[in-house]
Short mmCIF file of C-alpha atoms in Angstrom, two decimals:
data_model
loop_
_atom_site.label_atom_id
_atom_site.label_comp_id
_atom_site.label_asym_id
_atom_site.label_seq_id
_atom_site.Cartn_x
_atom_site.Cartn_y
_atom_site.Cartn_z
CA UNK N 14 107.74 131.15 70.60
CA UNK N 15 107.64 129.17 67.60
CA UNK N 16 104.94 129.88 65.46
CA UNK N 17 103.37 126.36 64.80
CA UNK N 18 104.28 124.31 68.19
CA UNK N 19 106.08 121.19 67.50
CA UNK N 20 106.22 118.68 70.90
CA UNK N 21 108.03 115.20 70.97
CA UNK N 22 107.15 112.58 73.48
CA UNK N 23 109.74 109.72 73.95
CA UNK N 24 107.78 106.88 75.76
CA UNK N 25 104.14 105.28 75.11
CA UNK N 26 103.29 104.56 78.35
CA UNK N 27 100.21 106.05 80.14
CA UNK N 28 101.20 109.37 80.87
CA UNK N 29 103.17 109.72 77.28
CA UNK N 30 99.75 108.77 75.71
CA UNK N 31 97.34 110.79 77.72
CA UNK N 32 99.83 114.00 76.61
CA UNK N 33 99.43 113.22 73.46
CA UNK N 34 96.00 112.81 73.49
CA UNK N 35 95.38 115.98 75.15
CA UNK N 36 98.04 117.67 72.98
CA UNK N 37 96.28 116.51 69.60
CA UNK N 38 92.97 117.61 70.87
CA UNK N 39 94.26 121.13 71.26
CA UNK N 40 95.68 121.20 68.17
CA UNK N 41 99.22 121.07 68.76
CA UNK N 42 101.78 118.68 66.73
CA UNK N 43 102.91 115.81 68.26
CA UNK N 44 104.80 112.94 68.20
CA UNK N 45 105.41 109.48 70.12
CA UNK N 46 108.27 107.66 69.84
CA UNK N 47 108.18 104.29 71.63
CA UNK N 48 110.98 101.97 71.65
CA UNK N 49 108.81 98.80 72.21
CA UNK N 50 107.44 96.59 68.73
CA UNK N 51 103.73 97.68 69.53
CA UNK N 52 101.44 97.78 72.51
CA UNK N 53 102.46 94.81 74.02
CA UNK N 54 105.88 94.30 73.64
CA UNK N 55 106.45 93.71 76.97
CA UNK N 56 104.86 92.76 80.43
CA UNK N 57 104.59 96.05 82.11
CA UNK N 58 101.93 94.95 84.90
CA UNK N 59 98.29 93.70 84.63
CA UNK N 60 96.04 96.40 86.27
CA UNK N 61 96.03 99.93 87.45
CA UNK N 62 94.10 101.64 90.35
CA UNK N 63 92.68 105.11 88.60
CA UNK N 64 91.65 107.85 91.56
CA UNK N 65 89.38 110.42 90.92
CA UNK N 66 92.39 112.75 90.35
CA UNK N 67 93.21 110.35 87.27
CA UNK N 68 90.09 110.28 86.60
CA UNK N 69 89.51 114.16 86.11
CA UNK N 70 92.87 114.18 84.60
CA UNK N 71 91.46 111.90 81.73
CA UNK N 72 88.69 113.84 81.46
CA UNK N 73 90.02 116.73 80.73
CA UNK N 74 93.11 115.41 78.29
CA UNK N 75 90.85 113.29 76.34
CA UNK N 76 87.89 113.47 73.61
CA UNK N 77 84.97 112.54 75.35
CA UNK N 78 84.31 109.09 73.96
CA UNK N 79 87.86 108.13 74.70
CA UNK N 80 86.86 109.30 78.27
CA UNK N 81 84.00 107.49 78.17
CA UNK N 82 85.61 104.78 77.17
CA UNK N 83 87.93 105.05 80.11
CA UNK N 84 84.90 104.57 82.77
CA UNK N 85 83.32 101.78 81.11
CA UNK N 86 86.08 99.90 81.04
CA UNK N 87 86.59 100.42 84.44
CA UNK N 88 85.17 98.43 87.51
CA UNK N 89 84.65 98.26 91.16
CA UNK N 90 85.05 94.58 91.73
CA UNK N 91 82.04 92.85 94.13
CA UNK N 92 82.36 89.28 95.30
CA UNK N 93 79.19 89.47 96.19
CA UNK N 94 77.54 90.55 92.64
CA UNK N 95 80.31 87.85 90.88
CA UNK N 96 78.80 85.08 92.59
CA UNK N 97 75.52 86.22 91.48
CA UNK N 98 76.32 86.06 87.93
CA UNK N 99 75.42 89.66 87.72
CA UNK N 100 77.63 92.12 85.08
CA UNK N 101 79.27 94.28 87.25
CA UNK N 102 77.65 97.70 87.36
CA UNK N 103 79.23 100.75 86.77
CA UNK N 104 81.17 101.94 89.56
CA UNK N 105 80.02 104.34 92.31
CA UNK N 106 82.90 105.86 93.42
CA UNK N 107 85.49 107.48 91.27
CA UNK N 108 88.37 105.10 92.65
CA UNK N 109 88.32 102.23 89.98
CA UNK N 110 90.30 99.52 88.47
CA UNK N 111 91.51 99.04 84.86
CA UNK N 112 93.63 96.63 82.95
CA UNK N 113 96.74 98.40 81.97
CA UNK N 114 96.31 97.18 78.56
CA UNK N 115 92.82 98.34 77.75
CA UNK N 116 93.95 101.66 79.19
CA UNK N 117 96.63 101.74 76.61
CA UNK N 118 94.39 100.86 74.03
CA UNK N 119 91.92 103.88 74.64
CA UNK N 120 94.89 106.13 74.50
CA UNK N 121 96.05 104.82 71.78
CA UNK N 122 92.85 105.22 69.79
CA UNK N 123 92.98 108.14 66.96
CA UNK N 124 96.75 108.39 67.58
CA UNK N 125 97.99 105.97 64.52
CA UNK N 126 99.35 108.98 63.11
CA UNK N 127 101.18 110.27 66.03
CA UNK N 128 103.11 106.89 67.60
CA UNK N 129 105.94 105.58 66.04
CA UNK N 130 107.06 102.22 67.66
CA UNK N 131 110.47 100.32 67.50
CA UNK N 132 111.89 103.75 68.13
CA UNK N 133 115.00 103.57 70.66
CA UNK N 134 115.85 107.13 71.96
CA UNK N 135 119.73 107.55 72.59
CA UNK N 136 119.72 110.83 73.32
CA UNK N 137 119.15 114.63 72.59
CA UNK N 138 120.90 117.58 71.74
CA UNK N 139 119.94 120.90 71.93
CA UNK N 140 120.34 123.30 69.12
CA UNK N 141 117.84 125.71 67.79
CA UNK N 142 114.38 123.99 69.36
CA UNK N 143 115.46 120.11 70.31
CA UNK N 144 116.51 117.07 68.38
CA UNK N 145 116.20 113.70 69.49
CA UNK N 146 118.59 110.45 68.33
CA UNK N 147 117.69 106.83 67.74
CA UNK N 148 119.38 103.62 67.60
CA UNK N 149 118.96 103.15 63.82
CA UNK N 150 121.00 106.08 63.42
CA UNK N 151 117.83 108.80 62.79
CA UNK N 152 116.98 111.71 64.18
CA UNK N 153 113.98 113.61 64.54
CA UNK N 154 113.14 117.87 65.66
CA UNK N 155 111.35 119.45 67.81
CA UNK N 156 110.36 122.73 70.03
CA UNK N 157 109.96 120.80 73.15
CA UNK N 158 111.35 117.16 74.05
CA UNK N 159 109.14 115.96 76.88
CA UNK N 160 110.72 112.30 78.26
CA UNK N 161 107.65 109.70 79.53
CA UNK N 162 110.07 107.15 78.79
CA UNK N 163 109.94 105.63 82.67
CA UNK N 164 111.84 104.62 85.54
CA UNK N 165 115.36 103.82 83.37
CA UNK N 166 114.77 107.11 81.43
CA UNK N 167 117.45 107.74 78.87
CA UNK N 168 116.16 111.69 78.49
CA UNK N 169 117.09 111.74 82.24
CA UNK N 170 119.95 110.42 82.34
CA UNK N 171 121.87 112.55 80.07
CA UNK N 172 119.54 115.94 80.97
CA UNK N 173 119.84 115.47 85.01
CA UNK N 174 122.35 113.15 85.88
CA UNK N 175 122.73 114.13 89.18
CA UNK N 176 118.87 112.48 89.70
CA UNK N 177 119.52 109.09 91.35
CA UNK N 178 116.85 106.18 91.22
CA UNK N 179 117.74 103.98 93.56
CA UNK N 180 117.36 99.80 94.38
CA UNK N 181 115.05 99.91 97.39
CA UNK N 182 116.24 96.12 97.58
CA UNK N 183 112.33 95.26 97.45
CA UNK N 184 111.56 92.49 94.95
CA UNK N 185 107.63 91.98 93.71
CA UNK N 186 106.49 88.85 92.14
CA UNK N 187 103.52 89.56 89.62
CA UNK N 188 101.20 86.83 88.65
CA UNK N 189 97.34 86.51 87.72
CA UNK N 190 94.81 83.69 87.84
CA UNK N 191 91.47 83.86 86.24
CA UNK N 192 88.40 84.76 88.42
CA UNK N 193 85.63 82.51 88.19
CA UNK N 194 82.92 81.58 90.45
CA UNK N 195 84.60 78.65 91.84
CA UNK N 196 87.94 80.83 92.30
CA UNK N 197 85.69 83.90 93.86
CA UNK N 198 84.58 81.74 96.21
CA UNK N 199 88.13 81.61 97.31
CA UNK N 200 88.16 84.92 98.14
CA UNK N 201 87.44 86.45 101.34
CA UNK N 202 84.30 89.14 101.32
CA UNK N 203 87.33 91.77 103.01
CA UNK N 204 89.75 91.01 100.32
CA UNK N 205 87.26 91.65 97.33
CA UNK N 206 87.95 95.09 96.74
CA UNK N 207 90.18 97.39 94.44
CA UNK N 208 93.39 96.38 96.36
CA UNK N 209 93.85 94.03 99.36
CA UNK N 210 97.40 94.46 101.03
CA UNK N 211 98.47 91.79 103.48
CA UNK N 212 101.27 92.26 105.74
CA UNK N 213 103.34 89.63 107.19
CA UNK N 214 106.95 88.86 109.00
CA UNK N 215 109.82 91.13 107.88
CA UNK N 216 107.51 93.21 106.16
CA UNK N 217 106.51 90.20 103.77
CA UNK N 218 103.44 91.51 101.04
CA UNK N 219 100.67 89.40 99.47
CA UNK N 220 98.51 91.38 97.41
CA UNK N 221 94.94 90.35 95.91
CA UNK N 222 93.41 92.54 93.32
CA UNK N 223 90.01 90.88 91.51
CA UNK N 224 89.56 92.15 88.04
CA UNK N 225 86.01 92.25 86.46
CA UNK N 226 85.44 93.51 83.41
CA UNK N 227 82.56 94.99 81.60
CA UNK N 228 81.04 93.64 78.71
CA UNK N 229 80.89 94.81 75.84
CA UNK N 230 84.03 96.44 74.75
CA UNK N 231 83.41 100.48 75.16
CA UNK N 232 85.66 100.90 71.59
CA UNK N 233 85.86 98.45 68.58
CA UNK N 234 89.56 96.55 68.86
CA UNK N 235 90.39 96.14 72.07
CA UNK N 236 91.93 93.17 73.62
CA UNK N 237 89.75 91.72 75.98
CA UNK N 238 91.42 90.93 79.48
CA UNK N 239 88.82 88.59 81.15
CA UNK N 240 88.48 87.87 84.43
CA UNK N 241 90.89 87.55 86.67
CA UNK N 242 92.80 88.16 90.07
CA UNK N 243 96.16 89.79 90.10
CA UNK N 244 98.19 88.78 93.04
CA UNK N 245 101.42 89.61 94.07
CA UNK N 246 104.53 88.78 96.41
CA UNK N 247 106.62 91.70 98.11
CA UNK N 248 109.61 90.75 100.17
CA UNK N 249 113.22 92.81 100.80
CA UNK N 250 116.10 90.70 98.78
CA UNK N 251 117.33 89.53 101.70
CA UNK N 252 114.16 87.57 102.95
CA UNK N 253 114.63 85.12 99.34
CA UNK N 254 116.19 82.05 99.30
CA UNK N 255 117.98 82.88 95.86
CA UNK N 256 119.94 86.00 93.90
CA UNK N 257 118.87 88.55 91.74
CA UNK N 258 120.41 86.79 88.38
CA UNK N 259 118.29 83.55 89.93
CA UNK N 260 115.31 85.15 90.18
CA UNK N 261 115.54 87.03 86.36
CA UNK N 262 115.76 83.26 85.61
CA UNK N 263 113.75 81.69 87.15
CA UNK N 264 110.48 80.16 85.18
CA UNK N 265 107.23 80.75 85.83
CA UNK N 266 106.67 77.71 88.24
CA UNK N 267 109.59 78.32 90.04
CA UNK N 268 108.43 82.59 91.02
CA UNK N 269 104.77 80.46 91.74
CA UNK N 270 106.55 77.84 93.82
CA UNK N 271 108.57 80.69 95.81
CA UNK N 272 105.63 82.70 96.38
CA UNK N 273 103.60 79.29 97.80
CA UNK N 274 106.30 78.75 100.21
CA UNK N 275 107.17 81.79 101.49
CA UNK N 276 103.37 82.94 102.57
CA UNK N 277 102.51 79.00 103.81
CA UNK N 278 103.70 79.90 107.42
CA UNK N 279 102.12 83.21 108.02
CA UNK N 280 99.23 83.61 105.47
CA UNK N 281 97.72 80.01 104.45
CA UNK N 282 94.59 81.11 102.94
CA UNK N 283 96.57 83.25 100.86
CA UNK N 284 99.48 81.90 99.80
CA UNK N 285 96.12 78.82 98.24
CA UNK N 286 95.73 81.83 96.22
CA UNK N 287 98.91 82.67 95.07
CA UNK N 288 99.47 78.74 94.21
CA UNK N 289 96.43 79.56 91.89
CA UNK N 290 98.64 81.50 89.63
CA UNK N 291 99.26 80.86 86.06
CA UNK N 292 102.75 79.98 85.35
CA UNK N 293 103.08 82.02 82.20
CA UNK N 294 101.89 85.37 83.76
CA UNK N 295 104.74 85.46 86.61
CA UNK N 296 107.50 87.80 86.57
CA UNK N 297 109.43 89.94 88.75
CA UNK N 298 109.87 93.67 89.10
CA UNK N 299 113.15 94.80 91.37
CA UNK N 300 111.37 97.92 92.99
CA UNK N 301 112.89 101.32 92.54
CA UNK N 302 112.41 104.90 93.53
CA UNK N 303 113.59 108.46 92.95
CA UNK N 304 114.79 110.54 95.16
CA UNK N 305 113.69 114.57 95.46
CA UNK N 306 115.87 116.42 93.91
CA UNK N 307 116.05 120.51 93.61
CA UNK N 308 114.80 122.05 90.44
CA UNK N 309 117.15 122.76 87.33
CA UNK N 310 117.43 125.36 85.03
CA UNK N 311 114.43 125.21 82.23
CA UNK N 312 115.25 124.52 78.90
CA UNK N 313 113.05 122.56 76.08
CA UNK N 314 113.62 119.65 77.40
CA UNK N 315 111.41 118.56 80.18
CA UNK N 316 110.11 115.14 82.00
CA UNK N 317 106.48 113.66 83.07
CA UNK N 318 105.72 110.44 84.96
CA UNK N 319 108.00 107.66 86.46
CA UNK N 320 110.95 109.16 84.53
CA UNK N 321 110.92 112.06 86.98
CA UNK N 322 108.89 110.88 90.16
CA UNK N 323 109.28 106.94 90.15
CA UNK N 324 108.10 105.92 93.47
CA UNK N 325 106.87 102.88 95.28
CA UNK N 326 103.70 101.24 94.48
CA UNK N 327 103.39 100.99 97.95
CA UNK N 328 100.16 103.55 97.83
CA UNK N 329 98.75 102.83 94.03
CA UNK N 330 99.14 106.78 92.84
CA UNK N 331 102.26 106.47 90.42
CA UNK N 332 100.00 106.35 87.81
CA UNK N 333 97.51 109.39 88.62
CA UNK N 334 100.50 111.83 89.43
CA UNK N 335 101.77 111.02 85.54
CA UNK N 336 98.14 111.70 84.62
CA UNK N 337 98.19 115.16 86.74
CA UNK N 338 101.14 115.71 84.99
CA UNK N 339 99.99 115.08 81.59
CA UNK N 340 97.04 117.53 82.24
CA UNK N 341 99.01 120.32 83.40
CA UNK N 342 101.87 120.08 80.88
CA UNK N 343 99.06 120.06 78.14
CA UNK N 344 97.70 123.30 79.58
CA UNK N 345 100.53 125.20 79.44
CA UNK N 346 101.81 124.08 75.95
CA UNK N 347 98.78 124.82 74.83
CA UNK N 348 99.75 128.40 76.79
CA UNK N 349 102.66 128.72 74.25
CA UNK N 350 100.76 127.21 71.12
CA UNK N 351 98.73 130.54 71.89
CA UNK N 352 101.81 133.18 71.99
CA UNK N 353 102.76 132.26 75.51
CA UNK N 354 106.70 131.94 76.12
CA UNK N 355 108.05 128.54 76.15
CA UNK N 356 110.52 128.11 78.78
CA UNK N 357 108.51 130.71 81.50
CA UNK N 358 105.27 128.00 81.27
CA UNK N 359 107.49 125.28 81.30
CA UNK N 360 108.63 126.58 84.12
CA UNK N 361 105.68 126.76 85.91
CA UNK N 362 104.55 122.93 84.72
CA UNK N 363 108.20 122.02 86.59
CA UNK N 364 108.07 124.03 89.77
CA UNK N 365 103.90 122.74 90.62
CA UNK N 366 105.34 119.15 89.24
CA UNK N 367 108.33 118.61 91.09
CA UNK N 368 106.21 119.58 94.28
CA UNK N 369 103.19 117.53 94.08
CA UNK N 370 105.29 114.88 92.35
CA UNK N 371 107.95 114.34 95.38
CA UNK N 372 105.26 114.48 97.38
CA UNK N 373 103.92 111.66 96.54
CA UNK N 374 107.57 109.94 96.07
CA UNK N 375 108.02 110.76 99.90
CA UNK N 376 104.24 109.57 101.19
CA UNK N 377 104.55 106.20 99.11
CA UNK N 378 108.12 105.80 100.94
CA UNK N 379 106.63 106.00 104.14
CA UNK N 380 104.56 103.17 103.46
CA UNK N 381 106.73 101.41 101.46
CA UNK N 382 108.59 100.72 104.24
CA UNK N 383 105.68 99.92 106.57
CA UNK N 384 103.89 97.80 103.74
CA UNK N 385 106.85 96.24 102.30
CA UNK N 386 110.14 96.98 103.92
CA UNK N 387 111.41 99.96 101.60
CA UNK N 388 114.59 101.68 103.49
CA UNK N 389 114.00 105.45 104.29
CA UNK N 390 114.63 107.85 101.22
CA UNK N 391 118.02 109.50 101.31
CA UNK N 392 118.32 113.00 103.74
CA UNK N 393 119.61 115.67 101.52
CA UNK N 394 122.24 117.57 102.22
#
């Protein structure tokens, strides 16, 4: 075990971040390398549903104003207190929504030390810990290379090739209006709610999730979302009227227009929302999933979130399972940080992970394919 723990984290997303977090608080050195500019290089979504599993999770990786933070931010959206002009109160159930930005931003906070962006991982080699290269031709070392770098992991790809992610051939159309009170009153009382998932022909999805933040900002800095209503589109590829290179180039009013006129027919008082979109927040993600694989010999190399256990958003939980695993792969480095052997409690993080983690991979499957037409996962051999 080496005698002053040295971690590296490739990917800045919400699992990456919470790791860290709960890494610095224990003492332990880490690092972030993100390959994005900053924060919000890219569109990555617009808000997350946090369980109380997450919620624990966040607890427990974070200092307690960043936790804090967390909550307040949060909301359980009410038409019913919108209309009234009310703020929205703090929620009563641990089952909340957040803008994925803000979230970011809290786990950002305190780590300006830690997260190096514009940092493109290549690759990794192995040697006497772990060392990690970049595309402007730099390297950096490590005891333990954990990858959080998502979905099109490059970690993954050369450390477990034999891992497929497949196409499901499910294409969602993102998009956001503001909510207001004239817009609320749009909104059915049922579909005013964390998540409201609509079903149509073929499997079609519309879904409506209101946004309502709480004012004041719970930390100095952060961005602040507004109100608003993120809807989406679901549909199999073969249900659109154009190609996958059409729809990467497609403008905003076109992905708006295609979303109007697909829902017309079978949802009408929906698809008056979805026309509500703003042009300039639409853009589509070509849905993708892992597939269970058996475990692999441990080394210092390891994985966390989407880059191991990308499923469906079918069910909302792809975000709490990287949180669960951020909180149990912070345990048991902080194991070896205390004279613990490294690869034995890595080890352990990969054998509760992989079965908790495909777990959820197979349940959001199942309703993938009820929900939105995803194809049955793969049989194994």
């Amino acid at each position: 075990m080496p005698e002053n723990l040295r971690v590296l984290i490739v990917g800045a997303g919400v699992g990456g971040l919470a790791l860290a977090q709960g890494l610095r608080r224990a003492g332990i050195a880490v690092t972030v390398c993100e390959r994005d500019s900053s924060a919000v290089g890219r569109l990555q979504g617009y808000r997350l549903r946090i369980d109380p599993n997450g919620l624990d999770a966040l607890d427990r990786l974070l200092p307690p104003n960043l936790a804090k933070a967390v909550w307040e931010a949060s909301s359980s959206p009410s038409r019913t207190g919108y209309l009234d002009g009310t703020p929205p109160a703090e929620p009563v159930e641990r089952n909340v929504s957040i803008n994925r930005l803000t979230l970011r931003e809290i786990l950002l906070h305190g780590l300006d030390d830690v997260v190096e962006f514009g940092r493109e991982c290549t690759g990794y080699r192995l040697d006497d810990g772990v060392t990690a290269t970049f595309a402007d031709g730099s390297t950096k070392s490590a005891d333990v290379l954990i990858a959080a770098d998502g979905v099109n992991s490059v970690v993954r790809k050369q450390y477990l090739p034999h891992a497929p992610v497949l196409d499901t051939g499910v294409r969602i159309l993102y998009g956001r209006f503001p909510l207001t009170r004239e817009t609320a009153e749009l909104i059915p009382d049922e579909w005013f709610g964390i998540y409201s998932g609509l079903v149509g022909p073929d499997n079609q999805h519309i879904g409506i999730a209101p946004v309502h933040s709480r004012r004041p900002a719970p930390l100095p800095g952060l961005t602040d979302p507004g109100d608003y209503v993120m809807c989406l589109y679901a549909a199999r590829t073969e249900l659109l009227p154009c190609s996958d290179g059409e729809l990467r180039a497609a403008t905003g009013e076109q992905l708006r227009d295609l979303t109007v006129s697909l829902t017309r027919q079978w949802n009408p008082e929906a698809s008056e929302l979805l026309a509500l979109a703003d042009p300039a927040t639409l853009f589509p993600i070509f849905m993708r999933t892992s597939v269970p694989i058996d475990p692999w010999p441990t080394t210092s190399v390891t994985l966390l979130g989407d880059a191991i256990h990308a499923m469906s958003p079918a069910v909302g939980v792809g975000a709490n399972i990287a949180l669960r695993d951020a909180e149990l792969l912070a345990a048991k480095l902080a194991e070896v940080a205390a004279g613990a052997a490294l690869v034995p409690a890595l080890r352990e993080y990969e054998t509760a992970m992989l079965g908790y983690g495909f777990d959820a991979v197979r349940r959001s499957a199942k309703f993938g394919a009820l929900r939105m037409g995803q194809p049955p996962l793969p049989v194994p051999a």
